[in-house]
Coordinates of C-alpha atoms in Angstrom, one line a residue:
Chain A
X275 CA 0.0 0.0 0.0
X276 CA 1.2 3.5 -0.9
X277 CA 2.7 5.2 2.3
X278 CA 0.5 9.0 2.4
X279 CA 3.1 11.9 2.7
X280 CA 1.8 14.4 5.2
X281 CA 3.7 17.7 4.8
X282 CA 5.6 18.9 8.0
X283 CA 6.0 22.4 9.2
X284 CA 9.6 24.0 7.8
X285 CA 12.1 23.4 10.7
X286 CA 14.3 26.8 10.6
X287 CA 17.9 26.0 9.2
X288 CA 20.6 25.8 12.2
X289 CA 22.8 28.8 10.8
X290 CA 19.7 30.8 11.1
X291 CA 18.3 32.2 14.2
X292 CA 14.7 32.8 12.9
X293 CA 12.6 32.4 10.1
X294 CA 12.5 36.1 9.3
X295 CA 16.5 36.1 8.9
X296 CA 16.1 32.8 7.1
X297 CA 13.6 34.6 4.7
X298 CA 15.6 37.9 4.0
X299 CA 18.8 35.9 3.3
X300 CA 16.7 33.9 0.9
X301 CA 15.1 36.8 -0.6
X302 CA 18.8 38.8 -0.4
X303 CA 20.7 36.2 -2.3
X304 CA 17.6 35.7 -5.1
X305 CA 17.9 39.5 -5.5
X306 CA 21.7 39.5 -6.0
X307 CA 21.2 36.6 -8.7
X308 CA 17.9 38.5 -10.1
X309 CA 20.1 41.5 -10.5
X310 CA 22.8 39.3 -12.5
X311 CA 20.2 38.4 -15.1
X312 CA 18.6 41.8 -15.5
X313 CA 22.2 42.8 -16.3
X314 CA 22.7 40.3 -18.7
X315 CA 19.4 40.8 -20.3
X316 CA 19.7 44.1 -20.2
X317 CA 23.3 43.7 -22.3
X318 CA 21.1 42.0 -25.0
X319 CA 18.3 44.3 -25.1
X320 CA 20.6 47.1 -25.7
X321 CA 22.5 45.3 -28.1
X322 CA 18.8 44.6 -29.8
X323 CA 18.1 48.6 -29.6
X324 CA 21.8 49.4 -31.3
X325 CA 21.2 46.9 -34.2
X326 CA 17.8 48.0 -34.7
X327 CA 19.0 51.6 -34.9
X328 CA 22.0 50.7 -37.1
X329 CA 19.7 48.3 -39.6
X330 CA 16.0 49.8 -39.3
X331 CA 15.6 48.1 -42.9
X332 CA 16.4 44.7 -41.7
X333 CA 14.4 44.8 -38.7
X334 CA 11.0 46.1 -40.6
X335 CA 11.5 43.4 -42.9
X336 CA 12.0 40.4 -40.7
X337 CA 9.7 41.8 -38.3
X338 CA 7.4 41.4 -41.0
X339 CA 7.9 37.5 -41.0
X340 CA 7.0 37.3 -37.4
X341 CA 3.1 36.3 -36.4
X342 CA 2.3 39.1 -33.6
X343 CA -0.8 37.2 -33.3
X344 CA 1.2 34.2 -32.1
X345 CA 3.3 36.9 -29.8
X346 CA -0.1 38.1 -28.3
X347 CA -0.9 34.6 -27.7
X348 CA 2.3 34.2 -25.9
X349 CA 1.9 37.5 -23.8
X350 CA -1.5 36.1 -22.7
X351 CA 0.2 32.9 -21.2
X352 CA 3.1 34.6 -19.4
X353 CA 0.6 36.9 -18.0
X354 CA -1.6 34.1 -16.5
X355 CA 1.0 31.9 -15.3
X356 CA 2.8 34.9 -13.6
X357 CA -0.9 36.0 -12.0
X358 CA -1.1 32.2 -11.1
X359 CA 2.5 32.2 -9.8
X360 CA 1.4 35.1 -7.6
X361 CA -1.8 33.1 -6.6
X362 CA 0.0 29.9 -5.5
X363 CA 2.4 32.3 -3.1
X364 CA -1.0 34.0 -1.6
X365 CA -2.6 30.4 -0.9
X366 CA 0.7 29.1 0.5
X367 CA 0.8 32.2 3.0
X368 CA -3.3 30.8 4.0
X369 CA -1.7 27.6 4.3
X370 CA -4.2 26.2 1.1
X371 CA -2.0 23.5 0.2
X372 CA -4.3 22.1 -2.7
X373 CA -4.7 25.5 -4.0
X374 CA -1.1 26.1 -3.8
X375 CA -0.8 23.2 -6.2
X376 CA -3.4 24.0 -8.6
X377 CA -2.1 27.0 -9.1
X378 CA 1.3 25.7 -9.5
X379 CA 0.0 23.1 -12.2
X380 CA -1.8 26.1 -13.8
X381 CA 1.5 28.0 -14.2
X382 CA 3.3 24.8 -15.7
X383 CA 0.3 24.5 -18.1
X384 CA 0.3 28.0 -19.5
X385 CA 4.3 27.8 -19.4
X386 CA 3.9 24.8 -21.7
X387 CA 1.1 26.8 -24.0
X388 CA 4.3 29.5 -24.6
X389 CA 6.7 26.5 -25.6
X390 CA 3.8 25.1 -27.7
X391 CA 3.7 28.3 -29.6
X392 CA 7.3 29.0 -29.8
X393 CA 8.0 25.5 -31.3
X394 CA 5.5 26.1 -33.9
X395 CA 7.1 29.8 -34.4
X396 CA 10.9 28.4 -34.7
X397 CA 10.0 25.5 -37.2
X398 CA 8.5 27.8 -39.7
X399 CA 11.7 29.5 -39.5
X400 CA 13.9 26.5 -40.1
X401 CA 11.4 25.6 -42.5
X402 CA 11.8 28.7 -44.6
X403 CA 15.4 29.4 -43.8
X404 CA 15.4 32.4 -41.8
X405 CA 18.0 31.5 -39.5
X406 CA 20.8 33.5 -38.0
X407 CA 24.2 34.0 -39.9
X408 CA 25.3 31.8 -42.5
X409 CA 22.7 29.3 -42.0
X410 CA 20.1 32.2 -43.5
X411 CA 19.0 30.6 -46.7
X412 CA 15.9 32.4 -47.5
X413 CA 15.6 34.1 -50.8
X414 CA 13.6 37.1 -51.4
X415 CA 14.8 39.5 -49.0
X416 CA 15.8 42.9 -50.0
X417 CA 17.7 44.2 -46.8
X418 CA 21.2 42.8 -47.1
X419 CA 21.2 42.4 -43.3
X420 CA 17.9 40.7 -43.2
X421 CA 19.9 37.9 -41.1
X422 CA 21.2 40.3 -38.5
X423 CA 17.6 40.5 -37.3
X424 CA 16.8 37.0 -37.0
X425 CA 20.2 36.5 -35.5
X426 CA 19.0 38.9 -32.5
X427 CA 15.8 36.8 -32.6
X428 CA 16.8 33.5 -32.0
X429 CA 19.6 34.9 -29.7
X430 CA 17.0 37.0 -27.6
X431 CA 14.1 34.4 -27.9
X432 CA 16.1 31.3 -27.6
X433 CA 17.4 32.5 -24.1
X434 CA 14.2 33.7 -23.0
X435 CA 12.7 30.0 -23.8
X436 CA 15.9 28.4 -21.8
X437 CA 14.8 30.5 -19.1
X438 CA 11.2 29.3 -19.3
X439 CA 12.3 26.0 -19.2
X440 CA 14.4 26.8 -16.0
X441 CA 11.2 28.2 -14.3
X442 CA 9.3 25.0 -15.7
X443 CA 11.6 23.2 -13.4
X444 CA 11.4 25.2 -10.4
X445 CA 7.3 24.8 -10.9
X446 CA 7.6 21.0 -10.8
X447 CA 10.2 21.6 -7.7
X448 CA 8.0 23.4 -5.3
X449 CA 5.2 20.8 -6.5
X450 CA 7.5 18.2 -4.8
X451 CA 8.5 20.5 -2.0
X452 CA 4.7 20.8 -1.3
X453 CA 4.3 17.0 -0.8
X454 CA 6.8 17.2 2.1
X455 CA 6.7 20.7 3.4
X456 CA 3.3 22.7 5.0
X457 CA 3.4 25.7 3.6
X458 CA 2.3 28.7 6.2
X459 CA 2.2 32.5 6.6
X460 CA 5.4 32.1 7.7
X461 CA 7.2 30.2 5.1
X462 CA 6.3 30.0 1.4
X463 CA 9.9 30.6 0.5
X464 CA 10.2 28.0 -2.3
X465 CA 6.9 29.3 -4.2
X466 CA 7.8 32.9 -3.4
X467 CA 11.6 32.5 -4.9
X468 CA 10.1 30.6 -7.6
X469 CA 7.5 33.6 -8.6
X470 CA 10.5 36.2 -8.6
X471 CA 12.2 34.4 -11.3
X472 CA 9.1 33.7 -13.1
X473 CA 8.3 37.4 -12.4
X474 CA 11.6 38.2 -14.5
X475 CA 10.6 36.0 -17.4
X476 CA 7.5 38.0 -17.7
X477 CA 9.4 41.2 -17.3
X478 CA 11.8 40.4 -20.1
X479 CA 9.1 39.4 -22.4
X480 CA 7.3 42.7 -21.8
X481 CA 10.2 44.3 -23.5
X482 CA 11.2 41.4 -26.1
X483 CA 7.4 41.4 -27.6
X484 CA 7.1 44.8 -28.8
X485 CA 10.8 44.9 -29.7
X486 CA 10.7 42.3 -32.0
X487 CA 6.8 42.1 -33.0
X488 CA 5.2 45.6 -32.5
X489 CA 7.9 48.4 -33.0
X490 CA 8.9 49.9 -36.4
Chain B
X246 CA 1.7 38.8 12.1
X247 CA 4.1 42.0 12.1
X248 CA 6.7 39.3 12.7
X249 CA 5.9 37.3 9.8
X250 CA 8.3 37.9 7.1
X251 CA 7.8 39.1 3.7
X252 CA 4.2 41.1 2.7
X253 CA 0.8 39.4 2.6
X254 CA -0.3 38.9 -1.0
X255 CA -3.9 40.1 -1.6
X256 CA -6.2 38.4 -4.0
X257 CA -7.5 41.8 -5.1
X258 CA -4.4 43.8 -5.8
X259 CA -3.5 40.7 -7.6
X260 CA -6.4 40.6 -9.8
X261 CA -6.3 44.3 -10.2
X262 CA -2.2 44.1 -11.3
X263 CA -3.5 40.7 -13.7
X264 CA -6.3 42.9 -15.6
X265 CA -3.9 45.9 -16.0
X266 CA -1.4 44.1 -17.2
X267 CA -3.9 42.5 -19.9
X268 CA -5.2 46.1 -20.5
X269 CA -1.9 47.6 -21.4
X270 CA -0.9 44.6 -23.3
X271 CA -3.9 44.9 -25.3
X272 CA -3.7 48.5 -25.8
X273 CA 0.0 48.2 -26.6
X274 CA -0.9 45.4 -29.5
X275 CA -3.9 48.0 -30.7
X276 CA -1.6 51.0 -30.8
X277 CA 0.8 48.8 -33.1
X278 CA -1.8 48.0 -35.5
X279 CA -3.0 51.7 -36.0
X280 CA -2.5 52.6 -39.8
X281 CA -0.1 55.6 -39.6
X282 CA -0.8 56.5 -43.4
X283 CA -4.4 56.9 -42.7
X284 CA -3.6 59.7 -40.0
X285 CA -1.6 61.7 -42.5
X286 CA 0.4 64.2 -39.8
X287 CA 3.6 64.8 -41.8
X288 CA 5.1 67.4 -39.3
X289 CA 5.8 64.6 -36.9
X290 CA 7.6 61.1 -37.4
X291 CA 4.5 59.4 -36.4
X292 CA 6.4 56.1 -36.4
X293 CA 9.2 56.7 -34.0
X294 CA 6.5 58.4 -31.8
X295 CA 4.3 54.9 -32.0
X296 CA 7.8 53.4 -30.9
X297 CA 8.0 55.2 -27.9
X298 CA 4.3 54.9 -26.8
X299 CA 4.6 51.0 -27.1
X300 CA 8.2 50.8 -25.0
X301 CA 6.7 53.3 -22.4
X302 CA 3.5 51.0 -22.3
X303 CA 6.2 48.0 -21.9
X304 CA 8.3 49.9 -19.3
X305 CA 4.8 50.6 -17.4
X306 CA 4.1 46.5 -17.6
X307 CA 7.7 45.9 -16.2
X308 CA 7.2 48.1 -13.4
X309 CA 3.9 46.9 -12.5
X310 CA 5.5 43.5 -12.4
X311 CA 8.5 44.6 -10.4
X312 CA 6.4 46.3 -8.1
X313 CA 3.5 44.1 -7.5
X314 CA 4.6 40.4 -8.6
X315 CA 8.0 40.8 -7.2
X316 CA 7.1 42.9 -4.2
X317 CA 9.5 45.8 -4.7
X318 CA 6.5 48.0 -3.5
X319 CA 6.6 46.3 0.0
X320 CA 10.2 45.8 0.4
X321 CA 11.8 46.9 3.7
X322 CA 14.8 45.9 2.9
X323 CA 16.4 48.9 1.5
X324 CA 19.6 46.8 0.2
X325 CA 17.4 44.9 -2.0
X326 CA 15.8 47.9 -3.6
X327 CA 19.3 49.3 -4.0
X328 CA 20.8 46.0 -5.8
X329 CA 17.7 46.2 -8.2
X330 CA 18.1 50.0 -8.9
X331 CA 21.8 49.6 -9.0
X332 CA 21.3 47.3 -12.8
X333 CA 20.1 50.4 -14.1
X334 CA 23.3 52.3 -13.4
X335 CA 25.3 49.2 -14.8
X336 CA 22.6 49.3 -17.9
X337 CA 23.6 53.0 -18.1
X338 CA 27.5 52.2 -18.4
X339 CA 26.9 49.3 -20.7
X340 CA 24.6 51.6 -23.2
X341 CA 27.4 54.6 -23.0
X342 CA 30.1 52.4 -23.6
X343 CA 28.7 50.9 -26.7
X344 CA 27.1 54.2 -27.9
X345 CA 31.0 55.4 -28.1
X346 CA 31.9 52.3 -29.7
X347 CA 29.0 52.3 -32.3
X348 CA 29.3 55.9 -33.2
X349 CA 33.4 56.8 -33.0
X350 CA 34.5 53.3 -33.9
X351 CA 37.5 54.1 -36.6
X352 CA 38.0 57.4 -35.4
X353 CA 41.6 56.9 -34.1
X354 CA 42.5 54.0 -36.5
X355 CA 40.5 54.1 -39.6
X356 CA 41.8 50.6 -41.0
X357 CA 39.8 49.3 -37.7
X358 CA 36.4 49.9 -39.6
X359 CA 37.6 47.8 -42.5
X360 CA 38.1 44.8 -40.5
X361 CA 34.6 43.8 -40.5
X362 CA 34.5 42.0 -43.8
X363 CA 31.7 39.4 -44.0
X364 CA 29.5 38.5 -46.8
X365 CA 25.7 38.9 -46.4
X366 CA 24.1 35.3 -46.7
X367 CA 21.0 37.3 -47.5
X368 CA 22.9 38.2 -50.9
X369 CA 24.2 34.9 -51.4
X370 CA 20.6 33.5 -51.0
X371 CA 19.3 35.9 -53.4
X372 CA 22.0 34.6 -56.0
X373 CA 21.3 31.0 -55.2
X374 CA 18.9 30.0 -57.3
X375 CA 18.2 26.6 -55.3
X376 CA 17.4 28.5 -52.4
X377 CA 13.9 28.5 -51.0
X378 CA 11.8 31.5 -51.8
X379 CA 10.5 32.2 -48.2
X380 CA 6.9 32.7 -47.8
X381 CA 5.4 33.3 -44.4

């Protein structure tokens, strides 16, 4: 017969005085990590803006080959998964373990939806040969720098997709943790830190989406 | 409750944040679809203005996420806010040095600008009759 796991109260690690100190240390560490992420994406986005300024024709022509409707669907998926992650943290504070799990599953579902749309977008690009650098084989583009746009598109969205995959991994980890540890008003650290990471993924998309699909 | 770590999540606030983000995203997309030719204003570059408005909306969305979903609005530790804001100082440094490099490259050594000698794969694809014609 399968053994039922009853979630236990979280115990403060021995090197912390109390929950407050433990939480603030985790949050500080997470913010330092997020700072490095923001600098990495910031440099990438600055590069994107500079390329757009240098090759406006290439960006206009390349952008015409992206489907803004797919970008809109993905924006909805990320927005909603960000909301459900925050709801998971809220229910964690209220000690509602099943609602935490339900919202984590919903977040995972919307994140998977984002990846499915991205898969269709990428496969169309591979099919038409609109790939970065020397792999660019699509004929019919008038701007000689059109491949620069697709180089930026694949690097920026590829890095973002990698973060989405890591974020999904964190959600799965939270689901495992929720079976063993009881979330309370005083302890929701795994869900809150994963939520912070997921919010950063949202934030980056809010700049990537208009830059790639809408502006120009 | 005052000794509890972090801030308390409020369902109403979260719902308002979600709806406002949806509305802003919708507004951003609607503005991007406006046909500028139909407006017919010639004394102002509407394409630039539209781009700035769209990016402005995206910055507002980012601020809402950072403030409410990432909890910066409720942050009691000034150090965390400082870490977050310090990023933008570093970003300003990135922008300054990259801008200087892009605009003044080759000023001291004109031969440097000729070092970027690449062949455009776009031109090669157009010259190659075997290449597939894009039709997205």
